[in-house]
PDB file of N, CA and C in Angstrom:
ATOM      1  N   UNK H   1       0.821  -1.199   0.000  1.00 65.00           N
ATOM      2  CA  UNK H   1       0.000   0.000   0.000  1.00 65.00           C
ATOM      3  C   UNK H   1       0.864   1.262   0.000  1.00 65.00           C
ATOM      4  N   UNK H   2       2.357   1.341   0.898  1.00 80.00           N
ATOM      5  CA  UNK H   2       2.969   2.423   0.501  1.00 80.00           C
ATOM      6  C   UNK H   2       3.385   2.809  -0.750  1.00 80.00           C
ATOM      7  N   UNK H   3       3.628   1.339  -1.628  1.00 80.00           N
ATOM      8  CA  UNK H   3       4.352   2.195  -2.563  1.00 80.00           C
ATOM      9  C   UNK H   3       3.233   2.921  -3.448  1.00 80.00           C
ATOM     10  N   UNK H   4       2.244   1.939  -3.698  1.00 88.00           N
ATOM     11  CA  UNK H   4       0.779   2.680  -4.285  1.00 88.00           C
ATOM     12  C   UNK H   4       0.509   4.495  -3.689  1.00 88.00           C
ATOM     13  N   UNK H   5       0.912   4.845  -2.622  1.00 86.00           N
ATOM     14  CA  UNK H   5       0.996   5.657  -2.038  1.00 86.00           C
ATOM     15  C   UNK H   5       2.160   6.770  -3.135  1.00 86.00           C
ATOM     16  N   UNK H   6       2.906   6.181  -2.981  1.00 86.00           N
ATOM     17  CA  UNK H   6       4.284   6.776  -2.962  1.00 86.00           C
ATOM     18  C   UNK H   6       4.432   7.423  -4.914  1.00 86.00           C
ATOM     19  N   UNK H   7       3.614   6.010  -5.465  1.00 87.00           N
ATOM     20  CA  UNK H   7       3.721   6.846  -6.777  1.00 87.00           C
ATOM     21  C   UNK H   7       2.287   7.487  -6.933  1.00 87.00           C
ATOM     22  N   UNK H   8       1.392   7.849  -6.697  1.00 88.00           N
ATOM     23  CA  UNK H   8       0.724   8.606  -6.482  1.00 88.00           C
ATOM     24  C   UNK H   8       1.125   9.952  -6.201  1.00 88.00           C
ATOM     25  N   UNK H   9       1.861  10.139  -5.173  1.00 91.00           N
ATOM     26  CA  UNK H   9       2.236  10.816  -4.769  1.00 91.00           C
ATOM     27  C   UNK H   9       3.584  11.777  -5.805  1.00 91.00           C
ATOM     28  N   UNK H  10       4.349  10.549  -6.249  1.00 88.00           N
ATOM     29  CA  UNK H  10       5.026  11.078  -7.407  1.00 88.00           C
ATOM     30  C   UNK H  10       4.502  11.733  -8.712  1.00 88.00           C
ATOM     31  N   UNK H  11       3.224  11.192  -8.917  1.00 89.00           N
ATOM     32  CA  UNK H  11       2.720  11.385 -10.586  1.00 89.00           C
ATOM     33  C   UNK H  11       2.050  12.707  -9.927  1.00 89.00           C
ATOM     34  N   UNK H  12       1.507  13.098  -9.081  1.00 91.00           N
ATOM     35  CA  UNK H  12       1.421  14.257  -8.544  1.00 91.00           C
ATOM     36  C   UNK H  12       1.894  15.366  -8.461  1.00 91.00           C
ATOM     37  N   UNK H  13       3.304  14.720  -8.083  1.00 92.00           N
ATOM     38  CA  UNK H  13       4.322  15.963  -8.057  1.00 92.00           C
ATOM     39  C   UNK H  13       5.036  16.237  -9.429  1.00 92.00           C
ATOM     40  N   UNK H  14       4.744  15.583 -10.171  1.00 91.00           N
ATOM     41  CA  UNK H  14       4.834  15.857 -11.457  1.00 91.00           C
ATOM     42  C   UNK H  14       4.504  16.858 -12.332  1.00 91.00           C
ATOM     43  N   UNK H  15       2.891  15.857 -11.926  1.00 93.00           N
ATOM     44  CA  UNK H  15       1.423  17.210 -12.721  1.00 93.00           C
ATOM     45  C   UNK H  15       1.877  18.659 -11.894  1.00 93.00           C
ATOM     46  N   UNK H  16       2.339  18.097 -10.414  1.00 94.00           N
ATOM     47  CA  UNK H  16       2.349  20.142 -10.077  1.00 94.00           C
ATOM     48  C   UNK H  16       3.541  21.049 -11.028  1.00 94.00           C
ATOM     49  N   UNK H  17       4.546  19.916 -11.409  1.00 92.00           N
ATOM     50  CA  UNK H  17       5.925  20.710 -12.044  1.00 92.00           C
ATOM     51  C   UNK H  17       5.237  20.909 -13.844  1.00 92.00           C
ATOM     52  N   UNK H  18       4.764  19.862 -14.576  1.00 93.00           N
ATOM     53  CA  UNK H  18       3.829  20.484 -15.522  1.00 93.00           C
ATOM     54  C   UNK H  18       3.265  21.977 -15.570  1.00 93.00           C
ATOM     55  N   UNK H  19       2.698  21.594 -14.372  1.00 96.00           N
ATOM     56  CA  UNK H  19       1.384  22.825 -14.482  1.00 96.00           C
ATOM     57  C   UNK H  19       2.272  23.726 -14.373  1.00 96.00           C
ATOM     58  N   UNK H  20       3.472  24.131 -13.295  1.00 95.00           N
ATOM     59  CA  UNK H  20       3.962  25.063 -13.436  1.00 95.00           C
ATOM     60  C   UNK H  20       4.438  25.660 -14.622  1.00 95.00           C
ATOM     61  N   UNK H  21       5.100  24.943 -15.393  1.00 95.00           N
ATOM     62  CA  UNK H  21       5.832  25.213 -16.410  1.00 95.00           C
ATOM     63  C   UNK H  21       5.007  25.522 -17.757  1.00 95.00           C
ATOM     64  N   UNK H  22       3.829  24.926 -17.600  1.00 95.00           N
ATOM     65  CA  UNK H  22       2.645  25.619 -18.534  1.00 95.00           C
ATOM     66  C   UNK H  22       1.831  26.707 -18.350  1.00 95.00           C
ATOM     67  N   UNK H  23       1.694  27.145 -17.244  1.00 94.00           N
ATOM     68  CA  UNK H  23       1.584  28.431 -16.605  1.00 94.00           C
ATOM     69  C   UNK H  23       2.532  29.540 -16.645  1.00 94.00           C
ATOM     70  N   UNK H  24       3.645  28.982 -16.879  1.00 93.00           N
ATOM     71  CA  UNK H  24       4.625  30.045 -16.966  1.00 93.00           C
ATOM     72  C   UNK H  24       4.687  30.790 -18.441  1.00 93.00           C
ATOM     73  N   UNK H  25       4.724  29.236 -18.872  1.00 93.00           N
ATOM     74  CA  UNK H  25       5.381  29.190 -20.921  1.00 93.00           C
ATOM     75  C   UNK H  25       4.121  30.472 -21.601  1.00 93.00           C
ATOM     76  N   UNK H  26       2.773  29.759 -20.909  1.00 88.00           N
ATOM     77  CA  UNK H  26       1.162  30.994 -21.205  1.00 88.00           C
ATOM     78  C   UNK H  26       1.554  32.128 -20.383  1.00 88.00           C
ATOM     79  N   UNK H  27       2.063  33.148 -19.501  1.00 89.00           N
ATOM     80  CA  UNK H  27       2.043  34.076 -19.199  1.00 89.00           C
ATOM     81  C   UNK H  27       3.275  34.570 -20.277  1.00 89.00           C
ATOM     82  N   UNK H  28       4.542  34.070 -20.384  1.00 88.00           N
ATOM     83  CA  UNK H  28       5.099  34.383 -21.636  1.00 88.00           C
ATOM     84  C   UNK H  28       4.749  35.106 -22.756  1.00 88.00           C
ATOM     85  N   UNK H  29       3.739  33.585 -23.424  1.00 87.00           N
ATOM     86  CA  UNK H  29       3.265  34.153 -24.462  1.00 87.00           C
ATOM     87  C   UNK H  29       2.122  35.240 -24.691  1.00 87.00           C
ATOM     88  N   UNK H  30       1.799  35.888 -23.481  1.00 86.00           N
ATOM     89  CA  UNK H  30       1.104  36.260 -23.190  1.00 86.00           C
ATOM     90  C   UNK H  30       1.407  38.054 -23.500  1.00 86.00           C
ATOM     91  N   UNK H  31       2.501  37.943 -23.390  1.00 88.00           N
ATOM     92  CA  UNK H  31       3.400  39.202 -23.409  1.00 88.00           C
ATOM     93  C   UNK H  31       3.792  39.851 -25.001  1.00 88.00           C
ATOM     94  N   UNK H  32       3.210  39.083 -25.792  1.00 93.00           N
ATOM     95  CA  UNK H  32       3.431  39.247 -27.584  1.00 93.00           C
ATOM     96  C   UNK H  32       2.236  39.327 -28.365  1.00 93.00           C
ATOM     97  N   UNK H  33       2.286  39.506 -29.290  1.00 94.00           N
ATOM     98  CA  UNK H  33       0.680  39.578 -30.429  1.00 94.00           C
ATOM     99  C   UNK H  33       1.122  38.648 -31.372  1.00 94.00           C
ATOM    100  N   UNK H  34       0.293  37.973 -31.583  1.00 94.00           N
ATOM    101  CA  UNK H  34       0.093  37.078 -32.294  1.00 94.00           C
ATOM    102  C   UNK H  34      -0.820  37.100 -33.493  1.00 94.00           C
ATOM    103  N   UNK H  35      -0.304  37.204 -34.975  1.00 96.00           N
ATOM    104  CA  UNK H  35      -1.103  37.319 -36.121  1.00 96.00           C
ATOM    105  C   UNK H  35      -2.184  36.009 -36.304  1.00 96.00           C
ATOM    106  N   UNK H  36      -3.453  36.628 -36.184  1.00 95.00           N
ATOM    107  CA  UNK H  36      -4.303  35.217 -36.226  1.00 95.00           C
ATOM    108  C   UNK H  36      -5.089  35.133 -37.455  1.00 95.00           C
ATOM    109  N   UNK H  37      -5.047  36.468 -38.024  1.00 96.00           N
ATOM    110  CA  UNK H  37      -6.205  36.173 -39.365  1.00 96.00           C
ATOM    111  C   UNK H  37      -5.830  37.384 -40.701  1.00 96.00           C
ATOM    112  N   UNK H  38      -5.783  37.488 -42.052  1.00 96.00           N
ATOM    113  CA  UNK H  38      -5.047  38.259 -42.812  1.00 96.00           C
ATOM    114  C   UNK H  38      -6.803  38.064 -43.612  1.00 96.00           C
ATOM    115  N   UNK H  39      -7.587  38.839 -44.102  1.00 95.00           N
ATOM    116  CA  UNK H  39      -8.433  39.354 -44.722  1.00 95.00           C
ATOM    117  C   UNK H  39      -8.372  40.409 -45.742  1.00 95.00           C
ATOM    118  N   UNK H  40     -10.058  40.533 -46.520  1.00 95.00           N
ATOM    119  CA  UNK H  40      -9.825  41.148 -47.372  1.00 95.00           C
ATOM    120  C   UNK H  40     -10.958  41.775 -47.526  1.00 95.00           C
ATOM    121  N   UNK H  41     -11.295  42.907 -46.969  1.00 92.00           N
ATOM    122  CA  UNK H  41     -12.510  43.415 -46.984  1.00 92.00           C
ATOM    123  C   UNK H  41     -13.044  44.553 -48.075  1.00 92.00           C
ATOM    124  N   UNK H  42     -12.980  44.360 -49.081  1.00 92.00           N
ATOM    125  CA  UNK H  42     -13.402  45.443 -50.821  1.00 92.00           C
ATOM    126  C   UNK H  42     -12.030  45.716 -50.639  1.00 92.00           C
ATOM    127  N   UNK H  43     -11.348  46.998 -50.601  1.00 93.00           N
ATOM    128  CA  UNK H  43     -10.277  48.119 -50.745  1.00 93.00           C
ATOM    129  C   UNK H  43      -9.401  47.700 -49.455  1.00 93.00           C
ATOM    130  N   UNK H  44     -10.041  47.434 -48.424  1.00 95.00           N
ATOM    131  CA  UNK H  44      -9.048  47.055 -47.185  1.00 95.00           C
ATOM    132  C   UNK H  44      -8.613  45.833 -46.679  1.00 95.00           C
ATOM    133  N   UNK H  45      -7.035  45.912 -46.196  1.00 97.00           N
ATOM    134  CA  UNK H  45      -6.668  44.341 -46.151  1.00 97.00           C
ATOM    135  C   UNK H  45      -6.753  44.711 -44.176  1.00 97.00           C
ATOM    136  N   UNK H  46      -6.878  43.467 -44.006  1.00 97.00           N
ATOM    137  CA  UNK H  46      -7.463  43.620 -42.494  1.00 97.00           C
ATOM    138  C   UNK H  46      -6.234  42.605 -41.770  1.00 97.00           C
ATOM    139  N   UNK H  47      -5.751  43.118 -40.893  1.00 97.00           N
ATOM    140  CA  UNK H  47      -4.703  42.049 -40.129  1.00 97.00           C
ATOM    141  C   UNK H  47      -5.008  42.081 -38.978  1.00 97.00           C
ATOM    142  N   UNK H  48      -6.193  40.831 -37.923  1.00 97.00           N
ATOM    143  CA  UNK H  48      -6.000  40.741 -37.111  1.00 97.00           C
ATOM    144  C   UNK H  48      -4.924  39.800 -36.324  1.00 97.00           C
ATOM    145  N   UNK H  49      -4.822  40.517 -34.633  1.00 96.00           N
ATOM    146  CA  UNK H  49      -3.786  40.208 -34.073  1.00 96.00           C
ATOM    147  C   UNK H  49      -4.628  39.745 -32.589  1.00 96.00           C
ATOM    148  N   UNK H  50      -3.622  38.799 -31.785  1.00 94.00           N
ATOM    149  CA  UNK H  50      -4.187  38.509 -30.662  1.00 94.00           C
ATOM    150  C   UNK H  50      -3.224  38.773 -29.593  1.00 94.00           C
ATOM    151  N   UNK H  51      -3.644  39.746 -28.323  1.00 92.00           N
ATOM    152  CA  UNK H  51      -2.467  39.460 -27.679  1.00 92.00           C
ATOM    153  C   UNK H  51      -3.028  39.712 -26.052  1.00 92.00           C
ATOM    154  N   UNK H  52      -2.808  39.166 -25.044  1.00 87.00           N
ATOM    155  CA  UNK H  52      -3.487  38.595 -23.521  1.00 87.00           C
ATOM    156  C   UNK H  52      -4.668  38.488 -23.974  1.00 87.00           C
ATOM    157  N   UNK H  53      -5.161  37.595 -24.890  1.00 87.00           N
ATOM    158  CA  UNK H  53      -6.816  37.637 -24.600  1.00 87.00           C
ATOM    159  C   UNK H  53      -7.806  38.376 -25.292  1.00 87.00           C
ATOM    160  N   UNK H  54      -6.916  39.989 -26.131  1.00 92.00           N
ATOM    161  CA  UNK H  54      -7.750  40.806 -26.796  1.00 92.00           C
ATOM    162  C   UNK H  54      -6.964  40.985 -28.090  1.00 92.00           C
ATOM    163  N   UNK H  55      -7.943  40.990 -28.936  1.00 96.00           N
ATOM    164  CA  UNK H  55      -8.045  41.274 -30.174  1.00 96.00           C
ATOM    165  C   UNK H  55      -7.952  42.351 -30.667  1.00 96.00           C
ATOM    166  N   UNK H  56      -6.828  42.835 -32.041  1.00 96.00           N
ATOM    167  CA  UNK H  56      -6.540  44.079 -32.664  1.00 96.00           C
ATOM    168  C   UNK H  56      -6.777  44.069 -34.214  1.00 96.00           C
ATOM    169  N   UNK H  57      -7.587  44.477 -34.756  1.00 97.00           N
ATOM    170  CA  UNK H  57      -7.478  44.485 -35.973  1.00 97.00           C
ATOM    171  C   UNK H  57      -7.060  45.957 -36.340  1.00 97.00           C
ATOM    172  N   UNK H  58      -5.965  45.547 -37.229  1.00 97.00           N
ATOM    173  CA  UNK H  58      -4.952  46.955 -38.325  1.00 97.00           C
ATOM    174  C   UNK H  58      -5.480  46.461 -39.569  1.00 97.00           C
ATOM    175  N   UNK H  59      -6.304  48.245 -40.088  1.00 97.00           N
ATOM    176  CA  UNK H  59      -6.846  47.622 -41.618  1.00 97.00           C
ATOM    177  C   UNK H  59      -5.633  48.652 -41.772  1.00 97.00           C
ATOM    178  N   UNK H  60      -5.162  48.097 -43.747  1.00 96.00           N
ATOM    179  CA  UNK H  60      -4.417  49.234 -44.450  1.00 96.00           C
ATOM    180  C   UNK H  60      -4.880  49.023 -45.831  1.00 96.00           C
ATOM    181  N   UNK H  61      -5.041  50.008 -46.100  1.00 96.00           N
ATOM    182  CA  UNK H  61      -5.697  50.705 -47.468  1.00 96.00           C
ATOM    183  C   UNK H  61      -4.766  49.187 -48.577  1.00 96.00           C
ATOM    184  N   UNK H  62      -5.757  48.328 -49.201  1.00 94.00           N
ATOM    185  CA  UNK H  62      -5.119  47.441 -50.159  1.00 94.00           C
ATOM    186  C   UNK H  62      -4.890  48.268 -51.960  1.00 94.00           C
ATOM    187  N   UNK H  63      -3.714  47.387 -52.673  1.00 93.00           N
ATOM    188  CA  UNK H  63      -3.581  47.593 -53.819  1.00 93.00           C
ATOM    189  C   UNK H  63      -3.711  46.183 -54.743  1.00 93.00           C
ATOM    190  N   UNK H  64      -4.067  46.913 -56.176  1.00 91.00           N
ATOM    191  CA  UNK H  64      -4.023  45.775 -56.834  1.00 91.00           C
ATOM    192  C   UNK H  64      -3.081  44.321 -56.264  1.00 91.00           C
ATOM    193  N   UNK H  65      -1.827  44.964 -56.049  1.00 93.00           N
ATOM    194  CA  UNK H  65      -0.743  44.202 -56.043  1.00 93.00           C
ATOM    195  C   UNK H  65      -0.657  43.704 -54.632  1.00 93.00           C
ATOM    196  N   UNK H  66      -1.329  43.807 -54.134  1.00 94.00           N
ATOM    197  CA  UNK H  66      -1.735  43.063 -52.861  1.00 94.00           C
ATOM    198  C   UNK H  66      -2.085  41.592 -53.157  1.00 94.00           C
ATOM    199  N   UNK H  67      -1.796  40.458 -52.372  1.00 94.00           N
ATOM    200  CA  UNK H  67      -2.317  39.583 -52.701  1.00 94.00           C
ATOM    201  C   UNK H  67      -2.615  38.312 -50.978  1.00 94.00           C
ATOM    202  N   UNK H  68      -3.432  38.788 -50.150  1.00 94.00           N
ATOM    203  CA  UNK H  68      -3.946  38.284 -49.110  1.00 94.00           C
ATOM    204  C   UNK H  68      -3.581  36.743 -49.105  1.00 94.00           C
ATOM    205  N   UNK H  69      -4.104  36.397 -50.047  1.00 93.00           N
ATOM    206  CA  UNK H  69      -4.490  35.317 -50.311  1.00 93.00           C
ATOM    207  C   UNK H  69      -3.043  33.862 -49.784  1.00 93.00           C
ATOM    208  N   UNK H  70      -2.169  34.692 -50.345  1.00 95.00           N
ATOM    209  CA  UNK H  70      -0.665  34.065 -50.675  1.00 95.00           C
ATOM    210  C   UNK H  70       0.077  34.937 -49.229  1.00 95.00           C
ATOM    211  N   UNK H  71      -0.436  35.840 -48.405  1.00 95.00           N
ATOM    212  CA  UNK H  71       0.000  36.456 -47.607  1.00 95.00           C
ATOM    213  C   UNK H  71      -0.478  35.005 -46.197  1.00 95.00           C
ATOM    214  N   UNK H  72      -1.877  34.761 -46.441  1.00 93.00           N
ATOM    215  CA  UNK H  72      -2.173  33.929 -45.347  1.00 93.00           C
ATOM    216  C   UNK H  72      -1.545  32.521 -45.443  1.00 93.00           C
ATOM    217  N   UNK H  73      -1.164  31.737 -46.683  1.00 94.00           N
ATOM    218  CA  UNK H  73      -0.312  30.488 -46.836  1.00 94.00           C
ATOM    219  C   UNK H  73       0.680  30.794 -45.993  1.00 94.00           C
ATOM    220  N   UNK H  74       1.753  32.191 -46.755  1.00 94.00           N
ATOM    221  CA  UNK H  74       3.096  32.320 -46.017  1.00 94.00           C
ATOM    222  C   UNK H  74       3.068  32.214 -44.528  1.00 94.00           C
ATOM    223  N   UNK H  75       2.053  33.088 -43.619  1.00 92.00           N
ATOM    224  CA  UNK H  75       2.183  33.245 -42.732  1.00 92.00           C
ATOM    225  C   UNK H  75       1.473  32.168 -41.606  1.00 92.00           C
ATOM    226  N   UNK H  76       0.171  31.693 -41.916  1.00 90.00           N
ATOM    227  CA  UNK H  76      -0.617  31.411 -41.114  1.00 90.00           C
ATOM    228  C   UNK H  76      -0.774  30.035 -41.446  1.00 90.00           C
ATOM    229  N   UNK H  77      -0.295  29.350 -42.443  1.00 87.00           N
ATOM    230  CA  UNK H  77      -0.740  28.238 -42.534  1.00 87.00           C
ATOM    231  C   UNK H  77       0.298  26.975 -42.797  1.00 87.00           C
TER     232      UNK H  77
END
């Protein structure tokens, strides 16, 4: 029964060193913006961004020679 105890007790102290370290790695990333979506709305190209939780969208005036499309492969996919 101790050792049943004992790794219990280990796989435990495990999950607590996990959790820490995934808690940490998310407050990290937490600290940056993150490009989540490249659009194309008539004339405007739309770049949203994510960063703690809230959302930024930067539109900029598009040109012919714009091409979204090949912008979201490169980046996002």
């Amino acid at each position: 029964m101790h050792k049943r105890l004992a790794d219990i007790q280990a796989a435990y102290s495990a999950l607590e060193a996990a959790h820490k370290e995934l808690t940490a790695r998310a407050e990290a990333m937490n600290k940056h913006a993150y490009l989540i979506g490249i659009d194309r709305d008539g004339k405007l190209n739309k770049f949203t961004f994510v960063r703690d939780g809230k959302f930024t969208v930067i539109e900029t005036y598009g040109t012919l020679e714009d091409d979204p499309a090949a912008w979201k492969r490169e980046l996002l996919e």
